[in-house]
mmCIF file of C-alpha atoms in Angstrom:
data_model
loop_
_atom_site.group_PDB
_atom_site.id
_atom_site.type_symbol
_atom_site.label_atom_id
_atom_site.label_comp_id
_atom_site.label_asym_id
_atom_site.label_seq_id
_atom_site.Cartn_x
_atom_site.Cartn_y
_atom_site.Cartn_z
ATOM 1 C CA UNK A 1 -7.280 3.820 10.576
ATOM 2 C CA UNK A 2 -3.686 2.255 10.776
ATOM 3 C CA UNK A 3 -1.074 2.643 13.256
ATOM 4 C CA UNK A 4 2.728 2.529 13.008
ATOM 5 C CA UNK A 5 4.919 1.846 15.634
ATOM 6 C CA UNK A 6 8.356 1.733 15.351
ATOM 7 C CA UNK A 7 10.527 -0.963 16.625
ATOM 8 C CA UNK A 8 14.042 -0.914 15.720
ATOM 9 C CA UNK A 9 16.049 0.206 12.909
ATOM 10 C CA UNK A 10 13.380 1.606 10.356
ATOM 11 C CA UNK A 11 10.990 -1.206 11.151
ATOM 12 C CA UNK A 12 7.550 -0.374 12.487
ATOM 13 C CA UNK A 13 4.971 -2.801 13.846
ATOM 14 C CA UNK A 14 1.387 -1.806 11.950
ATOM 15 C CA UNK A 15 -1.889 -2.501 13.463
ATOM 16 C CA UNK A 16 -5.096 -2.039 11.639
ATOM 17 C CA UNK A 17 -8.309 -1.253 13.090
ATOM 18 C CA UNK A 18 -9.338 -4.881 12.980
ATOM 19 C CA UNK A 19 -6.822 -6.848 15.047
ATOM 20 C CA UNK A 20 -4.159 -7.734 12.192
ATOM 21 C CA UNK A 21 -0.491 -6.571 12.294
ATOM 22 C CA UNK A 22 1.696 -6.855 9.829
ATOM 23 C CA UNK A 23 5.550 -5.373 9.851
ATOM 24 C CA UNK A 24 7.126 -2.842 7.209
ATOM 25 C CA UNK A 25 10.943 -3.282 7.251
ATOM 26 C CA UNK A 26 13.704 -1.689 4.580
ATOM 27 C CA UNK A 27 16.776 -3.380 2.997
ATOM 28 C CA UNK A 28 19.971 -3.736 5.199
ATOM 29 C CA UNK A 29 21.858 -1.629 2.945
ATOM 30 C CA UNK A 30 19.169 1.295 3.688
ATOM 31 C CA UNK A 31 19.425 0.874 7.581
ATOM 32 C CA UNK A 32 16.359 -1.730 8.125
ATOM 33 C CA UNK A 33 16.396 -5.630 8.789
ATOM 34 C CA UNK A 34 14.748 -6.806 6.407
ATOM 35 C CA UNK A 35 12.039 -8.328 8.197
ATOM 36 C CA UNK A 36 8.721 -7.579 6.645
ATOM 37 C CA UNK A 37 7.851 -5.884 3.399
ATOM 38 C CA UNK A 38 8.443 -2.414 2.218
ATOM 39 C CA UNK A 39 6.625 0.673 1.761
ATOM 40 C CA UNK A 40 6.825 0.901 -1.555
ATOM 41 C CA UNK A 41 6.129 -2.856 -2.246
ATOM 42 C CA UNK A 42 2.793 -2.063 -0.299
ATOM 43 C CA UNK A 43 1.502 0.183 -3.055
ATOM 44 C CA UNK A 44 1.479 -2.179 -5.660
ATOM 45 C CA UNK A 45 -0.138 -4.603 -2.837
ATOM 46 C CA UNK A 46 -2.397 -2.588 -2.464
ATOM 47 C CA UNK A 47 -3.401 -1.720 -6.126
ATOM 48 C CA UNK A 48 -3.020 -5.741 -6.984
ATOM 49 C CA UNK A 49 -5.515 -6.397 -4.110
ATOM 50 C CA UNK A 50 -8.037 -4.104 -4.611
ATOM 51 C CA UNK A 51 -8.217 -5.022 -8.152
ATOM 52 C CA UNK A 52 -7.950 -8.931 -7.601
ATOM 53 C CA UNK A 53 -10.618 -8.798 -5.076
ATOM 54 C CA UNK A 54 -13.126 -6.721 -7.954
ATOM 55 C CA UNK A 55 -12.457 -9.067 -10.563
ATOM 56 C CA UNK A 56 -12.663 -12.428 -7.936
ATOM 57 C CA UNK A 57 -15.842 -11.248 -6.474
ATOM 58 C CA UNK A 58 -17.363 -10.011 -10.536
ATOM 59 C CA UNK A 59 -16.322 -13.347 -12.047
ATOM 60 C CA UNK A 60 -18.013 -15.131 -9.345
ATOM 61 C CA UNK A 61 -21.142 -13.613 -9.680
ATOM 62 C CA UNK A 62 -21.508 -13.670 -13.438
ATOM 63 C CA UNK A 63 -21.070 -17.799 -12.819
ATOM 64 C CA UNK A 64 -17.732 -17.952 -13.309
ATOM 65 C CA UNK A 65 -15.531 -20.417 -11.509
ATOM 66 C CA UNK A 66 -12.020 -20.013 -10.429
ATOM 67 C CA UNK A 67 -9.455 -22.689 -10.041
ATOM 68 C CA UNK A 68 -6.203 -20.476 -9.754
ATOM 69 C CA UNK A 69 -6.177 -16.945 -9.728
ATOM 70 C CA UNK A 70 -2.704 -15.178 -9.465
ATOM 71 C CA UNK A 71 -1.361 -11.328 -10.004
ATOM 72 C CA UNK A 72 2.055 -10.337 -10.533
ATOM 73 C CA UNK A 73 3.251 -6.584 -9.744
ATOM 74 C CA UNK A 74 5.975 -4.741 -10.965
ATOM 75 C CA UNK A 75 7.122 -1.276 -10.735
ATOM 76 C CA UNK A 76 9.579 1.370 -12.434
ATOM 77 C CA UNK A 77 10.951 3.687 -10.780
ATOM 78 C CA UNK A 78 12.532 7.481 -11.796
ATOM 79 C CA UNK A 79 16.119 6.737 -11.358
ATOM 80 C CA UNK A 80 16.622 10.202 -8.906
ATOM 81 C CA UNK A 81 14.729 10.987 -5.856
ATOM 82 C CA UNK A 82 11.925 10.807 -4.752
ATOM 83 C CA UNK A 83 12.267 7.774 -7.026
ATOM 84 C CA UNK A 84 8.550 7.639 -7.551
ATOM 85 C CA UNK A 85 6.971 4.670 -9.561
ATOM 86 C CA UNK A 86 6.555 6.025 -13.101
ATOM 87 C CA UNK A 87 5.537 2.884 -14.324
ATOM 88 C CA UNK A 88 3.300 -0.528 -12.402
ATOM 89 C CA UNK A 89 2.744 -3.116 -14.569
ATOM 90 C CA UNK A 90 0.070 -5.938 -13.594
ATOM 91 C CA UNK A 91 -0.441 -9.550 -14.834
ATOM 92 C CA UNK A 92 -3.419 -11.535 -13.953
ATOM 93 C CA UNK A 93 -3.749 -15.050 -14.752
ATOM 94 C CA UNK A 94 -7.097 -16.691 -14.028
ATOM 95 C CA UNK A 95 -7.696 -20.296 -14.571
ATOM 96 C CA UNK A 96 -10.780 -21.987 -14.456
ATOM 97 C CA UNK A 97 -14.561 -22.707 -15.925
ATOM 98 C CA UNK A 98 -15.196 -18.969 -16.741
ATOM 99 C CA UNK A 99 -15.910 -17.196 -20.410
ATOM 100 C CA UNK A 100 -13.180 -14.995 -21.315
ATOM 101 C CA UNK A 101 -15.808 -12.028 -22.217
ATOM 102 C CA UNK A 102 -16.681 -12.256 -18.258
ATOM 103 C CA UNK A 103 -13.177 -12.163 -16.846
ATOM 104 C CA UNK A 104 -12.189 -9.034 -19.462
ATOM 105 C CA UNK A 105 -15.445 -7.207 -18.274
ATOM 106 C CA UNK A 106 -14.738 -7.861 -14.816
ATOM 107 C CA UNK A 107 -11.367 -6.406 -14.931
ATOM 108 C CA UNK A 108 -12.742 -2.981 -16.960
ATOM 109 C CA UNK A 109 -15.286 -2.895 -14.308
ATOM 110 C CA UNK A 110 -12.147 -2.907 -11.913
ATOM 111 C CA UNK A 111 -10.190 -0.561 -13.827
ATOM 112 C CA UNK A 112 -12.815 2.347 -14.594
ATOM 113 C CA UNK A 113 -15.530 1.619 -11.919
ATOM 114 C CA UNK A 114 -14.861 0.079 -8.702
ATOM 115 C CA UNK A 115 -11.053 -0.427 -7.303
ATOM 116 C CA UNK A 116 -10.541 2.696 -5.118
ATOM 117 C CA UNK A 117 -6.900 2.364 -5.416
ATOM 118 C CA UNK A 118 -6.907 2.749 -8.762
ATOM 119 C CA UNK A 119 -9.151 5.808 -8.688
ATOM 120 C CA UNK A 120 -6.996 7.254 -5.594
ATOM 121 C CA UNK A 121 -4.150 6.997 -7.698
ATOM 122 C CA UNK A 122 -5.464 8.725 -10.877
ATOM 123 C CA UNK A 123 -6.621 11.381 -8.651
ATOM 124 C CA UNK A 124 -4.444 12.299 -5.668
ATOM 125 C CA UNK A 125 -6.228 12.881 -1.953
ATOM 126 C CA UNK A 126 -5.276 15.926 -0.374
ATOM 127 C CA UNK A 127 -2.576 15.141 2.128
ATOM 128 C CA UNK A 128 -2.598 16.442 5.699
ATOM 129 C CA UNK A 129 0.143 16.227 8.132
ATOM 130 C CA UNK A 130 -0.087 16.842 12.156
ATOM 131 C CA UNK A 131 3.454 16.721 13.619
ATOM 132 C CA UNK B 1 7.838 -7.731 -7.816
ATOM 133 C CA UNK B 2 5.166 -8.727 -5.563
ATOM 134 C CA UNK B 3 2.945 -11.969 -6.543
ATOM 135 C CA UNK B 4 -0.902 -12.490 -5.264
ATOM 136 C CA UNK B 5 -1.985 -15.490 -5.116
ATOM 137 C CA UNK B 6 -6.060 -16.180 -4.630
ATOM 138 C CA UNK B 7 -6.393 -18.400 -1.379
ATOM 139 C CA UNK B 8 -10.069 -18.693 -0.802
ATOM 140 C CA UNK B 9 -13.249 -15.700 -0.639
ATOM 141 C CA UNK B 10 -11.492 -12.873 -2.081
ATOM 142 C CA UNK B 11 -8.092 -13.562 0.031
ATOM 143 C CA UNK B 12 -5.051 -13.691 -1.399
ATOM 144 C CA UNK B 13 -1.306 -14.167 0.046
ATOM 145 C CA UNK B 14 1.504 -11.932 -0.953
ATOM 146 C CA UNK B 15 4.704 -12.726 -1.500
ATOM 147 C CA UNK B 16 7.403 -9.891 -2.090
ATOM 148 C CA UNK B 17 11.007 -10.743 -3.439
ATOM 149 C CA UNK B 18 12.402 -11.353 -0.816
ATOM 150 C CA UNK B 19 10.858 -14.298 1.317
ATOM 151 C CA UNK B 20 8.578 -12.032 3.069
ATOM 152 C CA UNK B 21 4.255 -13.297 2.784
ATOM 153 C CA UNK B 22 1.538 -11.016 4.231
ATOM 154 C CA UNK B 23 -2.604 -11.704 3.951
ATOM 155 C CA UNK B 24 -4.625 -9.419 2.251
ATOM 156 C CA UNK B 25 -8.453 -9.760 3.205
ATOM 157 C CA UNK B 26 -11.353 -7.306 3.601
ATOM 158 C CA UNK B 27 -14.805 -7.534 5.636
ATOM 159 C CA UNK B 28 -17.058 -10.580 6.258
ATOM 160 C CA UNK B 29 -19.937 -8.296 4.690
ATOM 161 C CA UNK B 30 -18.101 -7.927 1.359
ATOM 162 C CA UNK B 31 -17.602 -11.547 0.783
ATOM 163 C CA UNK B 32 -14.338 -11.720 2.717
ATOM 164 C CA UNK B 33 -12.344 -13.418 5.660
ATOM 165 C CA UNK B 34 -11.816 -10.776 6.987
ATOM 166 C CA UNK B 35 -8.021 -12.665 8.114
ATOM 167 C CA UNK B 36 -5.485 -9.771 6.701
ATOM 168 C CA UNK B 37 -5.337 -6.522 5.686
ATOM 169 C CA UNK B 38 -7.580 -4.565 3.073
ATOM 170 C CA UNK B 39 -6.326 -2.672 0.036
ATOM 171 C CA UNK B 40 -6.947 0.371 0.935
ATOM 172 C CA UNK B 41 -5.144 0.570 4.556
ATOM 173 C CA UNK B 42 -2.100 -1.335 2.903
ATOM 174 C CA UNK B 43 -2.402 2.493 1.108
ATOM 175 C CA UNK B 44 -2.010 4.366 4.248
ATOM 176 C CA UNK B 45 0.418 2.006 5.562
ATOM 177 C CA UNK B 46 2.877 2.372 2.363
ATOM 178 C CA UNK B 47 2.207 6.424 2.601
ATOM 179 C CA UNK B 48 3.165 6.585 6.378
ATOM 180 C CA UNK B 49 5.351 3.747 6.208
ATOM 181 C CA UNK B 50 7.862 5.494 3.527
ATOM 182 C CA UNK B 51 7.301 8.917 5.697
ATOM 183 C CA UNK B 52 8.178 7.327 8.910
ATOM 184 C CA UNK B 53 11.700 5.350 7.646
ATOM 185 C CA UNK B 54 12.558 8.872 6.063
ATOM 186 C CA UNK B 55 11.790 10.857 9.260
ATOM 187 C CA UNK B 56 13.164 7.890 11.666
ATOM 188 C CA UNK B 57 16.614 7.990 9.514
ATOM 189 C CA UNK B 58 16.983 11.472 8.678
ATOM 190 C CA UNK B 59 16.508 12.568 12.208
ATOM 191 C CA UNK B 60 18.848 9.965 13.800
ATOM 192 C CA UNK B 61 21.483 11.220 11.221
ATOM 193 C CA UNK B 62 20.555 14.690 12.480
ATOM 194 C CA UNK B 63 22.353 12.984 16.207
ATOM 195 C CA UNK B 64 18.671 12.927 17.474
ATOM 196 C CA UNK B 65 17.698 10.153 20.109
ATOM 197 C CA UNK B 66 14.250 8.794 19.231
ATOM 198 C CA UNK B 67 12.461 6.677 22.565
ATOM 199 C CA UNK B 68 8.988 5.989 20.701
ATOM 200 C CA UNK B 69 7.828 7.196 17.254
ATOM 201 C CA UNK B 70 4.276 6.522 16.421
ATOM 202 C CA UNK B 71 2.066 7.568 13.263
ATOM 203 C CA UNK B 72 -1.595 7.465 13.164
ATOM 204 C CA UNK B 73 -3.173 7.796 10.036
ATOM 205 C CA UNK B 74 -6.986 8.152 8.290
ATOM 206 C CA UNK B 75 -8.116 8.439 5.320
ATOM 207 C CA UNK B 76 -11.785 9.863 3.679
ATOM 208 C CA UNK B 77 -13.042 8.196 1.197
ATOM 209 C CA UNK B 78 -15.871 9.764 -1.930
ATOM 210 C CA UNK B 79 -18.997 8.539 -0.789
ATOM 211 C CA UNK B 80 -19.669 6.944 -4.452
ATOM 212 C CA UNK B 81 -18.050 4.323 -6.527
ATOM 213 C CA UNK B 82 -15.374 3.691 -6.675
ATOM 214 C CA UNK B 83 -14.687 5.313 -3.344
ATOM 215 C CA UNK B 84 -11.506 6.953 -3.483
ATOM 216 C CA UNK B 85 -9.509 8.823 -0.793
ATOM 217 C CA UNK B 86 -10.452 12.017 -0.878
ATOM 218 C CA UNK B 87 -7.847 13.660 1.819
ATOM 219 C CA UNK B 88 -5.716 11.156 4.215
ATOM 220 C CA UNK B 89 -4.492 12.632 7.343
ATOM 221 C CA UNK B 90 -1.268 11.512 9.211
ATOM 222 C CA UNK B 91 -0.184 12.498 12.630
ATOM 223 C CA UNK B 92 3.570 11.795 13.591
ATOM 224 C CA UNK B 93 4.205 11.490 17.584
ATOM 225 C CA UNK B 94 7.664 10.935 18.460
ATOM 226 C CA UNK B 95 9.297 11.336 22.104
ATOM 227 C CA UNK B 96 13.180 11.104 22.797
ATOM 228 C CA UNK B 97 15.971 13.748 22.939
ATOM 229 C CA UNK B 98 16.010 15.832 19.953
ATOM 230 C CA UNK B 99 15.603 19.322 18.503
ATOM 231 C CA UNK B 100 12.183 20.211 17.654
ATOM 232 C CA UNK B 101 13.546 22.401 14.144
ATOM 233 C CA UNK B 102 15.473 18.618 13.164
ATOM 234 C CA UNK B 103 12.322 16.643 13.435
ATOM 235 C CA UNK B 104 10.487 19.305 11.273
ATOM 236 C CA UNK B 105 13.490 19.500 8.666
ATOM 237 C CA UNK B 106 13.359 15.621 8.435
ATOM 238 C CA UNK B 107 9.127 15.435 7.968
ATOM 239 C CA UNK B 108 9.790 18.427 5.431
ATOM 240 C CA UNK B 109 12.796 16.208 3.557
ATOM 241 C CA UNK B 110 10.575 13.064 3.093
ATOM 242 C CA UNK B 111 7.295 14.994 2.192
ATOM 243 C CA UNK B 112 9.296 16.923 -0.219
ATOM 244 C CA UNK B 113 12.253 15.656 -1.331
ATOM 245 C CA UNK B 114 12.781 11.694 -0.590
ATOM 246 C CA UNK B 115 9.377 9.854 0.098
ATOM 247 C CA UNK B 116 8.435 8.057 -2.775
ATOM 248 C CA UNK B 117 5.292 7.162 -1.929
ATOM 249 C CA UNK B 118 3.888 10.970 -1.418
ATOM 250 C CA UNK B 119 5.995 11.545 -5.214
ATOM 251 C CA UNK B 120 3.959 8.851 -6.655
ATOM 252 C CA UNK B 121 0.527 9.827 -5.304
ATOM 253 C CA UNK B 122 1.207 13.548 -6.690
ATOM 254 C CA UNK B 123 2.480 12.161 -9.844
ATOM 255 C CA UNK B 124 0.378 8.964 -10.962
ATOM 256 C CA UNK B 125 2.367 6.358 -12.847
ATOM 257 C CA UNK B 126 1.429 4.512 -16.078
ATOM 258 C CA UNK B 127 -0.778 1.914 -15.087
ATOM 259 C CA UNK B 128 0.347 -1.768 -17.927
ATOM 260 C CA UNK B 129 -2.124 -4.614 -17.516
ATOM 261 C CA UNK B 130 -1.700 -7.913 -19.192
ATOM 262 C CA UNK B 131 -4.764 -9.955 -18.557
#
């Protein structure tokens, strides 16, 4: 469960169900103040996490050590409304004492077994709205 | 562009484009820190998120007064690996001094014509990975 609570502008305050908040803002030129990240930035937090966390946690138990692990995102979008992303593009970098066979089988375990996001995406939930 | 960058368990801080850092964590019991927010609720936060700046800004154009605008969202997940949302469920609650029909018309804009979260759930984008 998350809540959204809206502050000012388009900015809403958002709680989780475990006592973290973080705040979801737009650009200045939309109407927000730019003062947290936005919604659509989320998403591809949200698929980069999920996946970093599989492959992290994998590596780790098939003896693999990390030093530095980073992930950069990036999305294209349709150029006309709703905009939607028709393209994310992820880059992981791992450095460390791991074998390279490990990290690429932890990532297709990622991919086409465990990161939910990724599944949720290739599959759409059913959507239901109370307003 | 958003960048992840492993921290420590399977925590990572986020860094969008624009100065703005957030903490992505999940439970003690999976190995994490349980100090941010998981994957999957970053999810229903960039769904609801996108849905609320749409309905907040739409409706205000509309001359509507908004005092408090909350959204509560859940999502169901497959029971099996790898667990994806199944249906997520968001209720809108807003009180303030506007017409009933222009908070409907501005829900029914961003579900179907602006959100670009809900467009890219219905429509999955190419997923690139450089590893």
């Amino acid at each position: 469960m998350v809540k959204l609570v809206w502050q000012k502008g388009l900015q809403f305050l958002v709680q989780d169900g475990r006592n973290h908040t973080i705040v979801v803002d737009t650009e200045k030129e939309f109407g927000g103040l730019d003062e947290g990240f936005r919604p659509m930035d989320l998403l591809l937090v949200s698929l980069a996490g999920c996946m970093g966390m599989d492959i992290v946690g994998i590596l780790k138990k098939k003896g693999g050590k990390i030093d530095t692990f980073e992930i950069v995102v990036n999305g294209e979008r349709a150029p006309d409304h709703p905009r939607r992303y028709t393209k994310i593009s992820i880059a992981f970098k791992c450095e460390g004492d791991y074998k390279r066979e490990d990290l690429l089988r932890s990532f297709e375990l990622s991919r086409d077994k465990y990161c939910s996001v990724v599944a949720t995406l290739k599959d759409a939930p059913k959507l239901e709205f109370v307003i």
